């Protein structure tokens, strides 16, 4: 099965403490939810294979701690990431306001200039929403990122978030290289329709 | 339909179709017809006779064709947009049927002398376009060898004639005769009631009357049969003057020489690349003086007198021939460096005893202890001096010192080459290159190594420079002296690994300096909080009683109070972040990855990562005696403190830890429990500068010559494309600018490519070579013909498009510069002649500026009745090319097929 993997992609999850970064990751990788998810110290990581349009990629997803104090430590692991998920809590204005800081941190430390960014508004199952969907969307548009709302608890939007991010990465020319020398892959120039196969093709 | 069917059936009955007896010749003709029909040359089309042929693109179609077992290639040459279908009504009005176009083209003077570019025996466009002004024609050439038998030629021409008549082909058909270089083409054109023969003469001996217009006119007249009714002959002429000898107008770039560096001058040269071709990039120029069509009576040109005075010719144009692959300095430097990167020699191979001896000298730890930690310039200098006493390296001392002063200008007082302090705005897209800032230490190092390879003694000298460089870095660490010309701060992952390593060493030096200063400060006043020194386990016990006395406070928190005591919460001094280079980060990440992605792995990772958490907790406990984990969390992770209604006894809101923080077996709680109140300066250090510096120094010192080259190559390539960009930025040639951009993009990609592969730099060398050659050509022309706006534009056109008409003609500023060059060349030639004892000084003494024409071309045209005076008048044309050694004439003679 190994040779079926097109490439390995490195994806970061960043955002304020307690917005549900680790829960998102747990939901995506193990499809489970732990209301008492323990606090991440520094960084943690998980892997998962994902198939998109008939192509399998291996994802190495780096989960980071959101505490201010860890910020001297975590950016070291931003290196060579192809995608980044910026998470905020839709029930907390403070976590949303901090997104700007996270974005600039990402720009400072990411080594790939065309890294694909996605803003995720998490915890939409919770009562007491402070950030509307429109606000989140506006922010994403202004910073030219992908956007989705999700709930790690109810599964809403989690799978979709990762899939869209990976699809976008694969469609970005020069962002990744095939690990498989025998095959050649062509990446089309034009943006492909979302969630449709055909953004790129494989010729053996 | 039925009737047609019947007819076909009848025909079928009437003619018994049997081709079994067809001869090879008939088969050949049938095949020609088939090909011509396939190319639709039998159909009526329309084309615009006014369309100029000099700026069009040409297309070709090719088929193979056999006569018995003799193979031919048949090729159609035609102007590309002939095939265009969508044309406006406006355009359509200008068009004429293709049956007329060939004869119109023969008589059209607008396409006289259109420039052609020769490439061996081929040319673009085809020479027939030049000779006859044709826009659509077919040529038959033998696949192998060449035709020499005249009878075979006749047979082929008859085949063409029959095929053309059978299908009423509307373009002329040619056969290539003799050897390719002779460019001998004979052809026919079968038009409506007329027929044109395309004939050629090629003579090695020039008949004297054919050297001048008068003789050629009488030749032409005798051919077309002069009569009283024929119109006067029209004449166009063009003379060419070729210049090979540049005398003192040659443009060459001398490679930098070691001699240049013997004095104090020329050191700035070390900071940049040399640029340009070593030999003259323009091989020759040819001046064309052209007289567009005039009546034969208007011009006299015979052996004694000529109206064709080149200096007053109405049109002057120029073409150049370029030197093939001239050696270009910049490209040469880069290529040479790449070669160095592939050598498998060790540093001992190259430097021998010198390297070994040197290493021993410096690594004596005792001598270091006795010396002062803060160096002076004199100690630095004497260090150099003592080092070199015994064995001298490939670069001698006299040369080496200035190089080292150039790399490390801070050693010298009032250095001429200090590193600029301000961060310069990146000129090119340098930001995207993973290298280092412009004109920083390793930028200079890259250039110095390249220069060393080129002129200070090859691979040995480059290895010597690297050796001295790494020794100096070692010395900087030993003597607590910061490395100059390196971006401040932590290793920047956007710069190259070598730069990161040096940043790392600087970080180490800075930390050690700070802790030494602190130690010094402590001796002076015991009340210093800001101290750092190594501590071992024994010392920690002494610090125990400190649990009640707060130590290591940074500042008071602006609102929080400790829950148990109500004392203000103090933010502790913590151990700073740990600088790491990208290879170390990669290692760390690998370690974390190898722990696996299961829960156990996560646990272990948390353990590893909790070292910094423990350090912070210990600092916090030391600064806030009696603090609880709740206090720590409120400062460290405020979102894990859930506030509740009501206030405690100190006026703070009540609250509790978040659910996840109170989980049993929680790492945070475990770490808190194990944390002792120890201020940051007495903790076990997370970052050991001595160890890290040694690692980085070892990294530098353990490089082989090739691997040290590989580390420097991206910087060298960056500097090279920057130089190229700078040199080429004012030259408006799209293909050149494209290449420059492509080269920049390539370096960006290559600099990011982690496992360095020298072979991937080869493509870059091609791009550099091409662009550097073009820039050299432009500079050469500008140096000869001036560099004002008009001349610049002219130079670009000349290089990119070939033959170009001089703005201002024979009286413009470019022309006057050109005349000076010709005069100079003639003078040099005359002096040569005198030296050689030659007496005759050219044939045209009345023309002292230009030499004898290298080539003369004439086009004669007339409308004359042929073959008989009662035939209808038809187009006649003769193209004559007279060079110094031979003459070729190509004539198109039309005759009436009905009235003869």
Short mmCIF file of C-alpha atoms in Angstrom, two decimals, chain B residues 310-680:
data_model
loop_
_atom_site.label_atom_id
_atom_site.label_comp_id
_atom_site.label_asym_id
_atom_site.label_seq_id
_atom_site.Cartn_x
_atom_site.Cartn_y
_atom_site.Cartn_z
CA UNK B 310 27.70 54.61 -50.51
CA UNK B 311 28.11 57.68 -48.32
CA UNK B 312 25.06 59.27 -49.87
CA UNK B 313 22.96 56.15 -50.21
CA UNK B 314 19.39 56.80 -49.11
CA UNK B 315 19.19 53.81 -46.76
CA UNK B 316 21.86 52.52 -44.44
CA UNK B 317 21.37 49.39 -42.47
CA UNK B 318 23.59 47.25 -40.30
CA UNK B 319 23.86 43.62 -39.36
CA UNK B 320 26.21 41.80 -37.03
CA UNK B 321 27.68 38.36 -36.72
CA UNK B 322 28.11 37.24 -33.15
CA UNK B 323 31.04 35.37 -31.69
CA UNK B 324 30.03 31.78 -30.96
CA UNK B 325 29.90 31.00 -27.24
CA UNK B 326 32.35 33.62 -26.05
CA UNK B 327 33.91 32.92 -22.66
CA UNK B 328 31.97 35.03 -20.17
CA UNK B 329 33.50 35.85 -16.82
CA UNK B 330 30.46 35.57 -14.56
CA UNK B 331 29.37 32.27 -16.06
CA UNK B 332 32.93 31.04 -15.96
CA UNK B 333 33.19 31.85 -12.26
CA UNK B 334 30.00 29.98 -11.43
CA UNK B 335 30.92 26.99 -13.59
CA UNK B 336 34.34 26.81 -12.01
CA UNK B 337 32.81 26.91 -8.57
CA UNK B 338 30.39 24.11 -9.40
CA UNK B 339 33.34 22.03 -10.50
CA UNK B 340 34.99 22.68 -7.15
CA UNK B 341 31.83 21.41 -5.44
CA UNK B 342 32.14 18.07 -7.19
CA UNK B 343 35.78 17.40 -6.37
CA UNK B 344 36.38 14.54 -3.98
CA UNK B 345 39.63 15.86 -2.56
CA UNK B 346 39.97 16.21 1.18
CA UNK B 347 41.25 19.30 2.87
CA UNK B 348 44.47 17.40 3.65
CA UNK B 349 44.86 16.54 -0.04
CA UNK B 350 44.69 20.20 -0.91
CA UNK B 351 46.43 21.85 2.00
CA UNK B 352 48.64 19.05 3.29
CA UNK B 353 50.61 19.68 6.47
CA UNK B 354 49.43 23.23 6.61
CA UNK B 355 45.91 22.36 7.73
CA UNK B 356 47.00 19.80 10.31
CA UNK B 357 49.65 22.05 11.82
CA UNK B 358 47.29 24.95 12.01
CA UNK B 359 44.59 23.00 13.76
CA UNK B 360 46.98 21.87 16.48
CA UNK B 361 48.16 25.37 17.07
CA UNK B 362 44.81 26.81 17.77
CA UNK B 363 43.35 24.00 19.73
CA UNK B 364 45.71 24.35 22.62
CA UNK B 365 43.35 25.09 25.46
CA UNK B 366 45.97 26.25 27.93
CA UNK B 367 47.24 29.06 25.83
CA UNK B 368 43.70 30.31 25.65
CA UNK B 369 43.29 30.44 29.38
CA UNK B 370 46.30 32.61 29.84
CA UNK B 371 45.15 35.15 27.30
CA UNK B 372 42.77 37.95 28.00
CA UNK B 373 39.20 37.18 27.06
CA UNK B 374 38.67 40.56 25.49
CA UNK B 375 40.94 40.76 22.49
CA UNK B 376 42.60 43.78 21.09
CA UNK B 377 43.46 44.29 17.51
CA UNK B 378 47.09 43.65 18.22
CA UNK B 379 46.42 40.28 19.78
CA UNK B 380 44.30 39.39 16.78
CA UNK B 381 47.04 40.41 14.42
CA UNK B 382 49.76 38.69 16.34
CA UNK B 383 47.59 35.61 16.43
CA UNK B 384 47.57 35.64 12.65
CA UNK B 385 51.23 36.32 12.48
CA UNK B 386 52.28 33.57 14.87
CA UNK B 387 50.01 31.12 13.18
CA UNK B 388 51.66 31.49 9.84
CA UNK B 389 55.24 31.55 10.91
CA UNK B 390 56.11 27.97 10.19
CA UNK B 391 54.11 26.79 7.20
CA UNK B 392 52.64 29.00 4.57
CA UNK B 393 49.38 28.14 2.83
CA UNK B 394 48.58 28.29 -0.88
CA UNK B 395 47.73 31.96 -0.59
CA UNK B 396 50.70 33.92 0.62
CA UNK B 397 50.55 36.05 3.70
CA UNK B 398 50.69 39.32 1.84
CA UNK B 399 47.57 38.47 -0.05
CA UNK B 400 45.77 36.62 2.69
CA UNK B 401 45.78 39.43 5.22
CA UNK B 402 43.82 41.90 3.09
CA UNK B 403 41.35 39.15 2.22
CA UNK B 404 40.77 38.43 5.89
CA UNK B 405 40.47 42.14 6.60
CA UNK B 406 37.86 42.26 3.85
CA UNK B 407 35.89 39.37 5.38
CA UNK B 408 36.31 40.58 8.96
CA UNK B 409 36.52 44.34 8.66
CA UNK B 410 35.94 44.84 12.40
CA UNK B 411 39.51 43.76 13.07
CA UNK B 412 40.81 46.89 11.44
CA UNK B 413 40.24 50.34 12.75
CA UNK B 414 38.54 52.50 10.12
CA UNK B 415 38.10 49.63 7.73
CA UNK B 416 37.26 50.59 4.18
CA UNK B 417 34.79 47.78 3.84
CA UNK B 418 32.57 47.75 6.94
CA UNK B 419 29.34 45.79 6.87
CA UNK B 420 26.41 48.12 6.50
CA UNK B 421 24.32 48.35 9.63
CA UNK B 422 20.93 49.07 8.16
CA UNK B 423 18.95 46.28 6.58
CA UNK B 424 18.85 47.19 2.93
CA UNK B 425 15.59 46.78 1.11
CA UNK B 426 15.94 43.76 -1.08
CA UNK B 427 16.67 44.71 -4.61
CA UNK B 428 15.52 41.68 -6.48
CA UNK B 429 13.19 39.09 -5.13
CA UNK B 430 16.03 38.23 -2.77
CA UNK B 431 13.56 37.74 0.04
CA UNK B 432 12.48 34.52 -1.55
CA UNK B 433 15.98 33.15 -1.79
CA UNK B 434 17.11 31.05 1.09
CA UNK B 435 20.57 32.54 1.30
CA UNK B 436 21.79 35.52 3.31
CA UNK B 437 21.60 39.32 3.24
CA UNK B 438 23.43 41.11 0.46
CA UNK B 439 27.09 41.92 1.16
CA UNK B 440 27.06 40.07 4.48
CA UNK B 441 29.94 37.95 5.72
CA UNK B 442 29.16 34.76 3.84
CA UNK B 443 28.15 36.70 0.73
CA UNK B 444 31.69 38.05 0.73
CA UNK B 445 33.03 34.63 1.60
CA UNK B 446 31.31 33.13 -1.46
CA UNK B 447 32.79 35.79 -3.72
CA UNK B 448 36.25 35.54 -2.19
CA UNK B 449 36.22 31.76 -2.63
CA UNK B 450 35.17 32.18 -6.27
CA UNK B 451 37.92 34.74 -6.83
CA UNK B 452 40.42 32.44 -5.15
CA UNK B 453 39.45 29.59 -7.44
CA UNK B 454 39.88 31.82 -10.43
CA UNK B 455 43.09 33.66 -9.71
CA UNK B 456 44.61 33.02 -6.30
CA UNK B 457 45.53 29.43 -6.97
CA UNK B 458 42.51 27.26 -7.78
CA UNK B 459 41.03 24.62 -5.50
CA UNK B 460 43.90 24.89 -3.02
CA UNK B 461 43.34 28.59 -2.56
CA UNK B 462 39.58 28.15 -2.12
CA UNK B 463 40.16 25.43 0.45
CA UNK B 464 42.65 27.69 2.17
CA UNK B 465 40.09 30.49 2.39
CA UNK B 466 37.52 28.14 3.90
CA UNK B 467 40.11 26.86 6.34
CA UNK B 468 41.08 30.36 7.42
CA UNK B 469 37.42 31.28 7.66
CA UNK B 470 36.53 28.41 9.97
CA UNK B 471 39.68 29.05 12.04
CA UNK B 472 38.70 32.66 12.45
CA UNK B 473 35.19 31.66 13.55
CA UNK B 474 36.77 29.33 16.10
CA UNK B 475 38.97 32.18 17.25
CA UNK B 476 35.96 34.48 17.56
CA UNK B 477 34.28 32.00 19.88
CA UNK B 478 37.41 31.44 21.91
CA UNK B 479 38.01 35.14 22.30
CA UNK B 480 34.36 36.06 22.92
CA UNK B 481 34.26 38.29 19.91
CA UNK B 482 31.07 38.55 17.85
CA UNK B 483 31.17 37.49 14.21
CA UNK B 484 30.56 40.54 12.01
CA UNK B 485 28.28 40.72 8.99
CA UNK B 486 25.70 38.27 10.29
CA UNK B 487 22.05 39.11 10.84
CA UNK B 488 21.35 39.54 14.56
CA UNK B 489 19.09 37.27 16.56
CA UNK B 490 18.21 33.61 16.48
CA UNK B 491 19.03 31.43 13.47
CA UNK B 492 16.68 32.60 10.75
CA UNK B 493 15.07 29.64 8.98
CA UNK B 494 14.68 31.82 5.90
CA UNK B 495 18.44 32.06 5.48
CA UNK B 496 20.77 29.29 4.43
CA UNK B 497 22.18 26.73 6.84
CA UNK B 498 25.66 28.26 6.90
CA UNK B 499 24.20 31.60 7.89
CA UNK B 500 22.09 29.93 10.58
CA UNK B 501 25.16 28.21 12.00
CA UNK B 502 27.00 31.51 12.27
CA UNK B 503 23.96 33.13 13.86
CA UNK B 504 23.96 30.25 16.31
CA UNK B 505 27.59 30.84 17.20
CA UNK B 506 26.86 34.54 17.65
CA UNK B 507 23.96 33.62 19.96
CA UNK B 508 26.34 31.49 21.99
CA UNK B 509 28.96 34.21 22.19
CA UNK B 510 26.33 36.69 23.26
CA UNK B 511 24.99 34.40 26.01
CA UNK B 512 28.45 33.70 27.33
CA UNK B 513 29.30 37.38 27.29
CA UNK B 514 26.12 38.18 29.18
CA UNK B 515 26.74 35.58 31.83
CA UNK B 516 30.35 36.67 32.20
CA UNK B 517 29.34 40.26 32.58
CA UNK B 518 26.77 39.17 35.14
CA UNK B 519 29.43 37.22 37.02
CA UNK B 520 31.67 40.24 36.91
CA UNK B 521 28.81 42.42 38.14
CA UNK B 522 28.14 40.05 40.99
CA UNK B 523 31.65 40.35 42.25
CA UNK B 524 31.26 44.08 42.34
CA UNK B 525 27.84 44.20 43.95
CA UNK B 526 26.35 41.15 45.58
CA UNK B 527 22.83 42.38 44.99
CA UNK B 528 22.56 41.43 41.36
CA UNK B 529 19.51 39.53 40.19
CA UNK B 530 20.64 39.09 36.68
CA UNK B 531 23.18 36.39 36.97
CA UNK B 532 23.92 33.30 35.02
CA UNK B 533 26.43 30.65 35.68
CA UNK B 534 26.71 26.97 35.41
CA UNK B 535 25.47 25.15 38.40
CA UNK B 536 25.58 21.56 39.39
CA UNK B 537 23.47 19.51 41.71
CA UNK B 538 25.45 20.46 44.84
CA UNK B 539 24.79 24.12 44.45
CA UNK B 540 21.06 23.51 44.22
CA UNK B 541 20.94 22.38 47.83
CA UNK B 542 22.41 25.66 48.96
CA UNK B 543 19.54 27.40 47.21
CA UNK B 544 16.94 25.50 49.22
CA UNK B 545 16.35 28.05 51.98
CA UNK B 546 15.42 30.50 49.30
CA UNK B 547 11.93 29.00 49.24
CA UNK B 548 10.68 31.67 51.56
CA UNK B 549 12.64 34.55 50.13
CA UNK B 550 11.42 35.54 46.70
CA UNK B 551 14.12 35.55 44.02
CA UNK B 552 14.24 35.91 40.28
CA UNK B 553 11.36 38.40 39.96
CA UNK B 554 10.97 40.21 36.68
CA UNK B 555 7.98 42.46 37.40
CA UNK B 556 4.79 42.63 39.38
CA UNK B 557 1.63 41.45 37.60
CA UNK B 558 -0.71 44.40 37.23
CA UNK B 559 -3.80 42.80 38.81
CA UNK B 560 -3.35 39.27 40.06
CA UNK B 561 -2.77 38.35 43.71
CA UNK B 562 -1.82 34.98 45.08
CA UNK B 563 -4.91 33.04 46.11
CA UNK B 564 -3.47 31.70 49.37
CA UNK B 565 -1.59 34.72 50.66
CA UNK B 566 -3.05 37.73 48.87
CA UNK B 567 0.48 38.84 47.97
CA UNK B 568 0.85 40.43 44.53
CA UNK B 569 1.74 37.91 41.79
CA UNK B 570 5.20 38.40 40.33
CA UNK B 571 6.20 37.45 36.83
CA UNK B 572 9.47 35.53 37.13
CA UNK B 573 12.60 35.83 35.07
CA UNK B 574 12.54 32.75 32.87
CA UNK B 575 15.05 31.00 30.75
CA UNK B 576 14.89 32.45 27.30
CA UNK B 577 13.92 30.55 24.21
CA UNK B 578 16.43 28.16 22.74
CA UNK B 579 18.03 29.12 19.43
CA UNK B 580 18.16 26.24 16.97
CA UNK B 581 19.34 25.83 13.43
CA UNK B 582 17.17 24.12 10.87
CA UNK B 583 19.09 20.85 10.89
CA UNK B 584 18.67 20.66 14.67
CA UNK B 585 14.96 21.42 14.37
CA UNK B 586 14.70 18.70 11.81
CA UNK B 587 16.40 16.29 14.22
CA UNK B 588 14.07 17.32 17.04
CA UNK B 589 11.04 16.86 14.82
CA UNK B 590 12.33 13.44 13.76
CA UNK B 591 12.70 12.43 17.40
CA UNK B 592 9.12 13.49 18.09
CA UNK B 593 7.84 11.73 14.98
CA UNK B 594 9.62 8.54 15.86
CA UNK B 595 7.68 8.32 19.09
CA UNK B 596 4.69 7.34 16.98
CA UNK B 597 1.28 8.87 16.75
CA UNK B 598 -0.48 6.81 19.39
CA UNK B 599 -1.40 7.92 22.90
CA UNK B 600 1.85 6.62 24.35
CA UNK B 601 3.82 8.66 21.86
CA UNK B 602 1.84 11.72 22.83
CA UNK B 603 2.66 11.11 26.47
CA UNK B 604 6.37 10.83 25.76
CA UNK B 605 6.30 13.94 23.61
CA UNK B 606 4.59 15.83 26.42
CA UNK B 607 7.38 14.67 28.75
CA UNK B 608 10.05 15.92 26.39
CA UNK B 609 8.31 19.18 25.85
CA UNK B 610 7.63 19.71 29.53
CA UNK B 611 11.26 20.62 30.24
CA UNK B 612 10.53 24.25 29.50
CA UNK B 613 7.28 24.04 31.48
CA UNK B 614 9.19 22.74 34.48
CA UNK B 615 11.73 25.53 34.16
CA UNK B 616 9.00 28.16 34.05
CA UNK B 617 7.18 26.61 37.03
CA UNK B 618 10.37 26.56 39.08
CA UNK B 619 11.06 30.18 38.26
CA UNK B 620 7.48 31.03 39.19
CA UNK B 621 7.71 29.23 42.52
CA UNK B 622 10.97 31.00 43.30
CA UNK B 623 9.52 34.40 42.51
CA UNK B 624 6.24 33.76 44.32
CA UNK B 625 6.78 31.86 47.59
CA UNK B 626 3.61 30.15 48.70
CA UNK B 627 2.02 30.18 45.25
CA UNK B 628 -0.35 27.42 44.15
CA UNK B 629 -0.93 25.90 40.73
CA UNK B 630 -4.02 28.07 40.41
CA UNK B 631 -1.79 31.15 40.55
CA UNK B 632 0.53 29.71 37.97
CA UNK B 633 -2.32 28.81 35.59
CA UNK B 634 -3.92 32.26 35.89
CA UNK B 635 -0.66 33.72 34.60
CA UNK B 636 0.39 30.97 32.22
CA UNK B 637 -2.86 29.80 30.64
CA UNK B 638 -5.63 32.24 31.60
CA UNK B 639 -8.25 30.40 29.57
CA UNK B 640 -7.93 27.44 31.93
CA UNK B 641 -9.14 29.52 34.85
CA UNK B 642 -12.92 29.55 35.02
CA UNK B 643 -14.19 32.54 36.95
CA UNK B 644 -17.17 32.16 39.24
CA UNK B 645 -19.55 34.47 41.08
CA UNK B 646 -18.37 36.08 44.28
CA UNK B 647 -15.06 37.40 45.56
CA UNK B 648 -12.46 35.92 47.83
CA UNK B 649 -11.01 37.60 50.91
CA UNK B 650 -8.47 39.60 48.82
CA UNK B 651 -11.10 41.12 46.52
CA UNK B 652 -10.39 38.85 43.58
CA UNK B 653 -13.08 37.01 41.66
CA UNK B 654 -13.46 33.42 42.73
CA UNK B 655 -12.78 30.73 40.24
CA UNK B 656 -11.51 27.23 39.58
CA UNK B 657 -9.26 25.38 37.20
CA UNK B 658 -10.82 24.16 33.98
CA UNK B 659 -11.93 20.56 33.78
CA UNK B 660 -9.01 19.49 31.65
CA UNK B 661 -6.53 21.02 34.06
CA UNK B 662 -7.88 19.01 36.99
CA UNK B 663 -7.81 15.63 35.27
CA UNK B 664 -5.99 13.10 37.43
CA UNK B 665 -2.58 12.16 36.05
CA UNK B 666 -2.42 15.46 34.22
CA UNK B 667 1.12 16.31 33.14
CA UNK B 668 0.72 19.88 34.32
CA UNK B 669 -0.11 18.82 37.83
CA UNK B 670 2.70 16.28 37.85
CA UNK B 671 5.23 18.82 36.73
CA UNK B 672 3.98 21.36 39.25
CA UNK B 673 4.41 18.86 42.03
CA UNK B 674 7.96 18.06 41.01
CA UNK B 675 8.95 21.69 40.50
CA UNK B 676 11.22 23.20 43.14
CA UNK B 677 11.45 26.92 43.68
CA UNK B 678 14.63 27.63 41.71
CA UNK B 679 15.21 30.92 39.91
CA UNK B 680 16.05 30.70 36.24
#
